PDB file of C-alpha atoms and ligand atoms in Angstrom:
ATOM      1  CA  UNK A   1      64.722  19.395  15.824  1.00  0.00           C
ATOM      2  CA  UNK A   2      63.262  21.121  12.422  1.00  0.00           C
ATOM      3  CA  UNK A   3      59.623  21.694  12.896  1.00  0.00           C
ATOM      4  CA  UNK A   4      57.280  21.434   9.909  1.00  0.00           C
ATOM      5  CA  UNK A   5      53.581  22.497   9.628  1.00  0.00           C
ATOM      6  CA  UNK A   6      51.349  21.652   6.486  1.00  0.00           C
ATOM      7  CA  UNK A   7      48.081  24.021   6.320  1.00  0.00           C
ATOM      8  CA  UNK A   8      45.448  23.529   3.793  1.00  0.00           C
ATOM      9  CA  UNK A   9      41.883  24.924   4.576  1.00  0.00           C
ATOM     10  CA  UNK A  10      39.901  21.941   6.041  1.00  0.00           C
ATOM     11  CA  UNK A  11      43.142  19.818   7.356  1.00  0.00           C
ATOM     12  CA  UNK A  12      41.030  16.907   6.191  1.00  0.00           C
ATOM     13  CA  UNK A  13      42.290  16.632   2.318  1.00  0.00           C
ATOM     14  CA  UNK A  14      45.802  18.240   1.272  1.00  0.00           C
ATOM     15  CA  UNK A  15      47.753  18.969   4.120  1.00  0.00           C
ATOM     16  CA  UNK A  16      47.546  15.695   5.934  1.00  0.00           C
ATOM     17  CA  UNK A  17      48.389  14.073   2.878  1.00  0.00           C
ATOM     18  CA  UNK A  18      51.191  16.405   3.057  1.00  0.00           C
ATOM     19  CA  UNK A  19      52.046  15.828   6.551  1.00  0.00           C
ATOM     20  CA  UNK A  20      52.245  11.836   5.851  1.00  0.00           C
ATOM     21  CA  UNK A  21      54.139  12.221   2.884  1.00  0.00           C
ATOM     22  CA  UNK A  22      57.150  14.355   4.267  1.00  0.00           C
ATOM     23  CA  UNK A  23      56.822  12.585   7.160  1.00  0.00           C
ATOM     24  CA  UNK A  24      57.794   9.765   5.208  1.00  0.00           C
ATOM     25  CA  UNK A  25      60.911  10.755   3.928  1.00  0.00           C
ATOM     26  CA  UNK A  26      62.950  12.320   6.788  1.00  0.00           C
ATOM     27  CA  UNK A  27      63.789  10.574  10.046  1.00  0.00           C
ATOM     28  CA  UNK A  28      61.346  11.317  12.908  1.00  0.00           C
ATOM     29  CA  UNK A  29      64.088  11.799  15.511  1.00  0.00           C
ATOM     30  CA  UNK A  30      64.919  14.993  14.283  1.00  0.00           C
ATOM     31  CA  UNK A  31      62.045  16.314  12.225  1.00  0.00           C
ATOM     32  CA  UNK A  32      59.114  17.291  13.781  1.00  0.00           C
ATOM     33  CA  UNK A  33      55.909  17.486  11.455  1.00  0.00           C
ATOM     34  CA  UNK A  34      52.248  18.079  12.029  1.00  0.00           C
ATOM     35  CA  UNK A  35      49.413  19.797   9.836  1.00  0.00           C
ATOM     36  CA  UNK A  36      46.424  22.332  10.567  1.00  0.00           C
ATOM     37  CA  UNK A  37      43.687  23.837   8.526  1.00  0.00           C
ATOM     38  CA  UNK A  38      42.502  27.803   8.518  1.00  0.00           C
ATOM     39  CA  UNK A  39      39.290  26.451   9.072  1.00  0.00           C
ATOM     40  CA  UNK A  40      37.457  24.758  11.893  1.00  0.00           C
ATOM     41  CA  UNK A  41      34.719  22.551   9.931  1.00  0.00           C
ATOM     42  CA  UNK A  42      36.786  19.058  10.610  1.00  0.00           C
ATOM     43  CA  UNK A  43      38.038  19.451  13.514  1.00  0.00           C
ATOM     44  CA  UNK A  44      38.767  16.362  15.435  1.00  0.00           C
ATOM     45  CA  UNK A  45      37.816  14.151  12.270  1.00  0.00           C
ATOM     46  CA  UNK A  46      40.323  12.098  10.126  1.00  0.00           C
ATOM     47  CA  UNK A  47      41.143  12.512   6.602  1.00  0.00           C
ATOM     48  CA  UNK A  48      39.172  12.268   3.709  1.00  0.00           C
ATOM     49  CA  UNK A  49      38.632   8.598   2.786  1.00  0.00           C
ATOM     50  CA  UNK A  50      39.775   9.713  -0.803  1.00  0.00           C
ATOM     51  CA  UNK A  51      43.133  10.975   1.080  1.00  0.00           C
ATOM     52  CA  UNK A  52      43.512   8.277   3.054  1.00  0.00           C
ATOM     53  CA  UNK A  53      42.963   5.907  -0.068  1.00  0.00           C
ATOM     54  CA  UNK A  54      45.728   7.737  -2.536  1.00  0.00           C
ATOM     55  CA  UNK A  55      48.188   7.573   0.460  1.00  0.00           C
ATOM     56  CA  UNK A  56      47.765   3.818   0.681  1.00  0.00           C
ATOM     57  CA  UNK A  57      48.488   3.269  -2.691  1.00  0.00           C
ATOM     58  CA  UNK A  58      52.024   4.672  -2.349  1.00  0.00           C
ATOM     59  CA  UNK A  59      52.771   2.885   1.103  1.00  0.00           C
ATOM     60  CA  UNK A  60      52.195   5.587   3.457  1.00  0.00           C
ATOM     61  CA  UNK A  61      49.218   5.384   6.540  1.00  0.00           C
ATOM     62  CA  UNK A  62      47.492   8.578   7.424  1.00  0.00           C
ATOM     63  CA  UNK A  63      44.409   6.927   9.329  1.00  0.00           C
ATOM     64  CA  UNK A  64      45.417   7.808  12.702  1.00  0.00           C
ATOM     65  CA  UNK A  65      45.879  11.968  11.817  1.00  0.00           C
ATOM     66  CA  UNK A  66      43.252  14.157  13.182  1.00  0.00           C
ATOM     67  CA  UNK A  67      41.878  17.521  11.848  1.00  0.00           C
ATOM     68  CA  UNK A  68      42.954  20.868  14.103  1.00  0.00           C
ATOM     69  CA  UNK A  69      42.717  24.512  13.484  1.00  0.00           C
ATOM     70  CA  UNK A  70      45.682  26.344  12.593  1.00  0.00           C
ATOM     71  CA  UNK A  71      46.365  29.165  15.874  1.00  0.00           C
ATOM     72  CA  UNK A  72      48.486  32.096  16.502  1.00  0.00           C
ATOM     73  CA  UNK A  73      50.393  29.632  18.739  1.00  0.00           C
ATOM     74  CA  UNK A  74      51.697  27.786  15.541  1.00  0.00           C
ATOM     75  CA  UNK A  75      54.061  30.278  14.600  1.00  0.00           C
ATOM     76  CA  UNK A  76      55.770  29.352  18.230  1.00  0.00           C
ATOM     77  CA  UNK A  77      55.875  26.049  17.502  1.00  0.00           C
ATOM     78  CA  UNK A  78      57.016  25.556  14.178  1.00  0.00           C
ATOM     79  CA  UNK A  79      60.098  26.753  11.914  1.00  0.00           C
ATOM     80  CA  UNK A  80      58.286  26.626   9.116  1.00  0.00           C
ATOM     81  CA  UNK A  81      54.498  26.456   7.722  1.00  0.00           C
ATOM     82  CA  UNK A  82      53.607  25.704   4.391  1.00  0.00           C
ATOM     83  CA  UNK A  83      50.166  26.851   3.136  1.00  0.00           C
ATOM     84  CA  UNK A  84      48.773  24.362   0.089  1.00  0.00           C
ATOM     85  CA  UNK A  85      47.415  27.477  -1.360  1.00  0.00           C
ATOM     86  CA  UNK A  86      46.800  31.555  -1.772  1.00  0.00           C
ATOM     87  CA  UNK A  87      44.236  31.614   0.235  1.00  0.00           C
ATOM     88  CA  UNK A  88      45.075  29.524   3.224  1.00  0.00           C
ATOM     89  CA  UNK A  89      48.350  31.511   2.820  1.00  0.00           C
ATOM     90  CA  UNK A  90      46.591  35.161   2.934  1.00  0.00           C
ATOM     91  CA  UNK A  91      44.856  33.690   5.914  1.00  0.00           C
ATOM     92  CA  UNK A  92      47.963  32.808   7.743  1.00  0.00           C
ATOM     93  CA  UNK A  93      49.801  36.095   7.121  1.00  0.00           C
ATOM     94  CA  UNK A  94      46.770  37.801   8.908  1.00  0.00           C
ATOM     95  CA  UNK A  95      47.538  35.987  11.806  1.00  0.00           C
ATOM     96  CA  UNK A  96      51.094  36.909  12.088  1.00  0.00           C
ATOM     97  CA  UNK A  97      52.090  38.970  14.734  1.00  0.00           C
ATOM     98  CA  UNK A  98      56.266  40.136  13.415  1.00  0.00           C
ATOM     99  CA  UNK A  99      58.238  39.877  10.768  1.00  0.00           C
ATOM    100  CA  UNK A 100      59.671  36.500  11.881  1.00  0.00           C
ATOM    101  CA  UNK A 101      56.123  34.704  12.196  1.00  0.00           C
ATOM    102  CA  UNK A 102      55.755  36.085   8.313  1.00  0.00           C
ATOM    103  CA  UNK A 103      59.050  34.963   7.121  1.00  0.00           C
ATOM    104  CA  UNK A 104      57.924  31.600   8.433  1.00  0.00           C
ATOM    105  CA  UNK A 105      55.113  30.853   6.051  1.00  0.00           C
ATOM    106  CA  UNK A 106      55.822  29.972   2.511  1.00  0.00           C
ATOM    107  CA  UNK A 107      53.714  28.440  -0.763  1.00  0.00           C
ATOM    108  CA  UNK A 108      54.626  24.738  -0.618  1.00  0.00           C
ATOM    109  CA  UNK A 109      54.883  24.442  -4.594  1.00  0.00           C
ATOM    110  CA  UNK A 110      57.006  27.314  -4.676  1.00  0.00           C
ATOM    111  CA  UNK A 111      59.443  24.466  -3.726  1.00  0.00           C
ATOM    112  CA  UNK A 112      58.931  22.976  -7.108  1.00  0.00           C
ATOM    113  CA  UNK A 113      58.332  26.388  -9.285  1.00  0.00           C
ATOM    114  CA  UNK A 114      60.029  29.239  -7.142  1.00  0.00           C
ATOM    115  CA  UNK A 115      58.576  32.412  -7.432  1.00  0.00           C
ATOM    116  CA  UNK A 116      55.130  31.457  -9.483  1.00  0.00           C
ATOM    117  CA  UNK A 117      52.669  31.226  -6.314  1.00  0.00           C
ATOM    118  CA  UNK A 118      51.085  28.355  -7.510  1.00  0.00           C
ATOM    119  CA  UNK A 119      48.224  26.464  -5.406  1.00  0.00           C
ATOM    120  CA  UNK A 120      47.573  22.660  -5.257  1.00  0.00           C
ATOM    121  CA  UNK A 121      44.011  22.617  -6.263  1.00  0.00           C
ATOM    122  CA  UNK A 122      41.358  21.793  -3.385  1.00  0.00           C
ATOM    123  CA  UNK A 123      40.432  18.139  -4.626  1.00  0.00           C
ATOM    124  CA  UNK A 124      37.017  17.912  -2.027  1.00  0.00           C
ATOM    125  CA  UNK A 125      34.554  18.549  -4.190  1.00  0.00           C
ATOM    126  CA  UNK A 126      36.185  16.988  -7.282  1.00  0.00           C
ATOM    127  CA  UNK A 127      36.391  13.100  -8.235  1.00  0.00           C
ATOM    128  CA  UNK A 128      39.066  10.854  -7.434  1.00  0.00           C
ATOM    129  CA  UNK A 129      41.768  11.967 -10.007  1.00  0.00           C
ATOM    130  CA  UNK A 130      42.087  15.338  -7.706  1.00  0.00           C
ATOM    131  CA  UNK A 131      43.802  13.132  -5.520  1.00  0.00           C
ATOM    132  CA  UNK A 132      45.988  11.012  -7.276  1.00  0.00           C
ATOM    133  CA  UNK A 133      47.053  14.965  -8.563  1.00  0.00           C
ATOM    134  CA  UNK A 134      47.485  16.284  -5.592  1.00  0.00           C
ATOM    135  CA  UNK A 135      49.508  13.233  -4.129  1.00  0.00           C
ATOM    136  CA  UNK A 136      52.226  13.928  -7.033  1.00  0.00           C
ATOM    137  CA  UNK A 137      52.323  17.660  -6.271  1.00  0.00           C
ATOM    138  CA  UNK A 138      52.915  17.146  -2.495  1.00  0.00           C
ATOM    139  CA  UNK A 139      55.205  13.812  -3.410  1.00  0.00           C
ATOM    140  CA  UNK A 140      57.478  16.117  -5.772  1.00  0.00           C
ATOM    141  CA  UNK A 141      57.253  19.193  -3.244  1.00  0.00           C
ATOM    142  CA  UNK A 142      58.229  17.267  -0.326  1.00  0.00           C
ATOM    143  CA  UNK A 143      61.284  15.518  -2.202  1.00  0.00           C
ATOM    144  CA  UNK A 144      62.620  18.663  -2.815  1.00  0.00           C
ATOM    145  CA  UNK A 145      61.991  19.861   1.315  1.00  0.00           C
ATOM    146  CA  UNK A 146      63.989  16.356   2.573  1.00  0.00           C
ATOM    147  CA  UNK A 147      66.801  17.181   0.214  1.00  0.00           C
ATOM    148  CA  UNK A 148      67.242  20.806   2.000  1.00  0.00           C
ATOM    149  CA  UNK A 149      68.265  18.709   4.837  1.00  0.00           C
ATOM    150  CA  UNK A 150      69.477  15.334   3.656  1.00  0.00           C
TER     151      UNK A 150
HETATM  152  P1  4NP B   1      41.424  20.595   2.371  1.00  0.00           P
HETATM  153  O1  4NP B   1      40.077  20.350   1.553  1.00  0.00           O
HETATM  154  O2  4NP B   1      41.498  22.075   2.651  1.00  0.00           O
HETATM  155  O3  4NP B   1      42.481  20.145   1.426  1.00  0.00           O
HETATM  156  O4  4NP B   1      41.332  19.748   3.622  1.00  0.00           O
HETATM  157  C1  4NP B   1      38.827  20.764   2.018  1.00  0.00           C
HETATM  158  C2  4NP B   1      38.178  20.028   2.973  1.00  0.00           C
HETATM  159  C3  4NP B   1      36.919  20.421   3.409  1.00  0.00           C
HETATM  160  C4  4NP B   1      36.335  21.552   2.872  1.00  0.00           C
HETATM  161  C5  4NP B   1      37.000  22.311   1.923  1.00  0.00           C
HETATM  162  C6  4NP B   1      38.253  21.912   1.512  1.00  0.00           C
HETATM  163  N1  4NP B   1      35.029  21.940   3.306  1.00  0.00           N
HETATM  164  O5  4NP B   1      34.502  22.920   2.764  1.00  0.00           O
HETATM  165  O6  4NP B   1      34.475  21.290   4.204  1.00  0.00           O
END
């Protein structure tokens, strides 16, 4: 079993659009994939309508995901975490505890553009397009994860 974590900062807009996205390409007997944010504002709630909404439109339901806070017991439970951006990946690293839980944690467009650090842009306080961006990001990101292993 390959265990995947998505962390964005809220858990509410990127990274469960991330989590429903990869978890739509790779077979669920043997992949393991969840999502977290750094923060604890949305905790408990789904994802942002506007989420919700862009995943639709390419097939994939992410109603029944729930917001969490990313914890120190993450880096136990997963192989590898991908933070949506710089900060939420500064944030993780200050939670590791060795080497290993840092070696863990990775930019998820750095799939795409290795090496460049590059952040998918929070869409929250932006208009719809934000989305529709960020869904192509995480769709071409995530393409490039399930071929790792496919
Ligand atoms: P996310 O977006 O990190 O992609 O889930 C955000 C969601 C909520 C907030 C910020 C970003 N917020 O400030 O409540």
């Amino acid at each position: 079993m390959t265990r995947i974590l998505m962390v964005c900062l809220g858990n509410i807009c990127r990274s469960p659009l991330a989590e429903g996205v990869l978890k739509s390409k790779l077979p669920n007997d043997n992949f393991f994939i969840d999502s977290a944010g750094t923060a604890a504002y949305h905790v408990g709630n789904a994802p942002d309508p506007r989420s919700i909404a862009v995943a639709k439109k390419y097939g994939i339901d992410i109603t029944n995901l729930r917001g969490r806070q990313f914890t120190k017991q993450d880096f136990d439970d997963f192989d590898l975490i991908y933070a949506m951006d710089d900060s939420n990946f500064k944030h993780i690293i200050k939670m590791a505890r060795t080497d290993e839980d840092i070696a863990k944690v990775k930019l998820i467009l750095n799939e795409i553009t290795p090496n460049e650090n590059l952040s998918v842009p929070d869409p929250y306080y932006g208009g719809g397009d934000g989305f529709e961006t960020v869904y192509k990001m995480l769709d071409t990101a995530c393409e490039i994860i399930k071929r790792k292993y496919i």
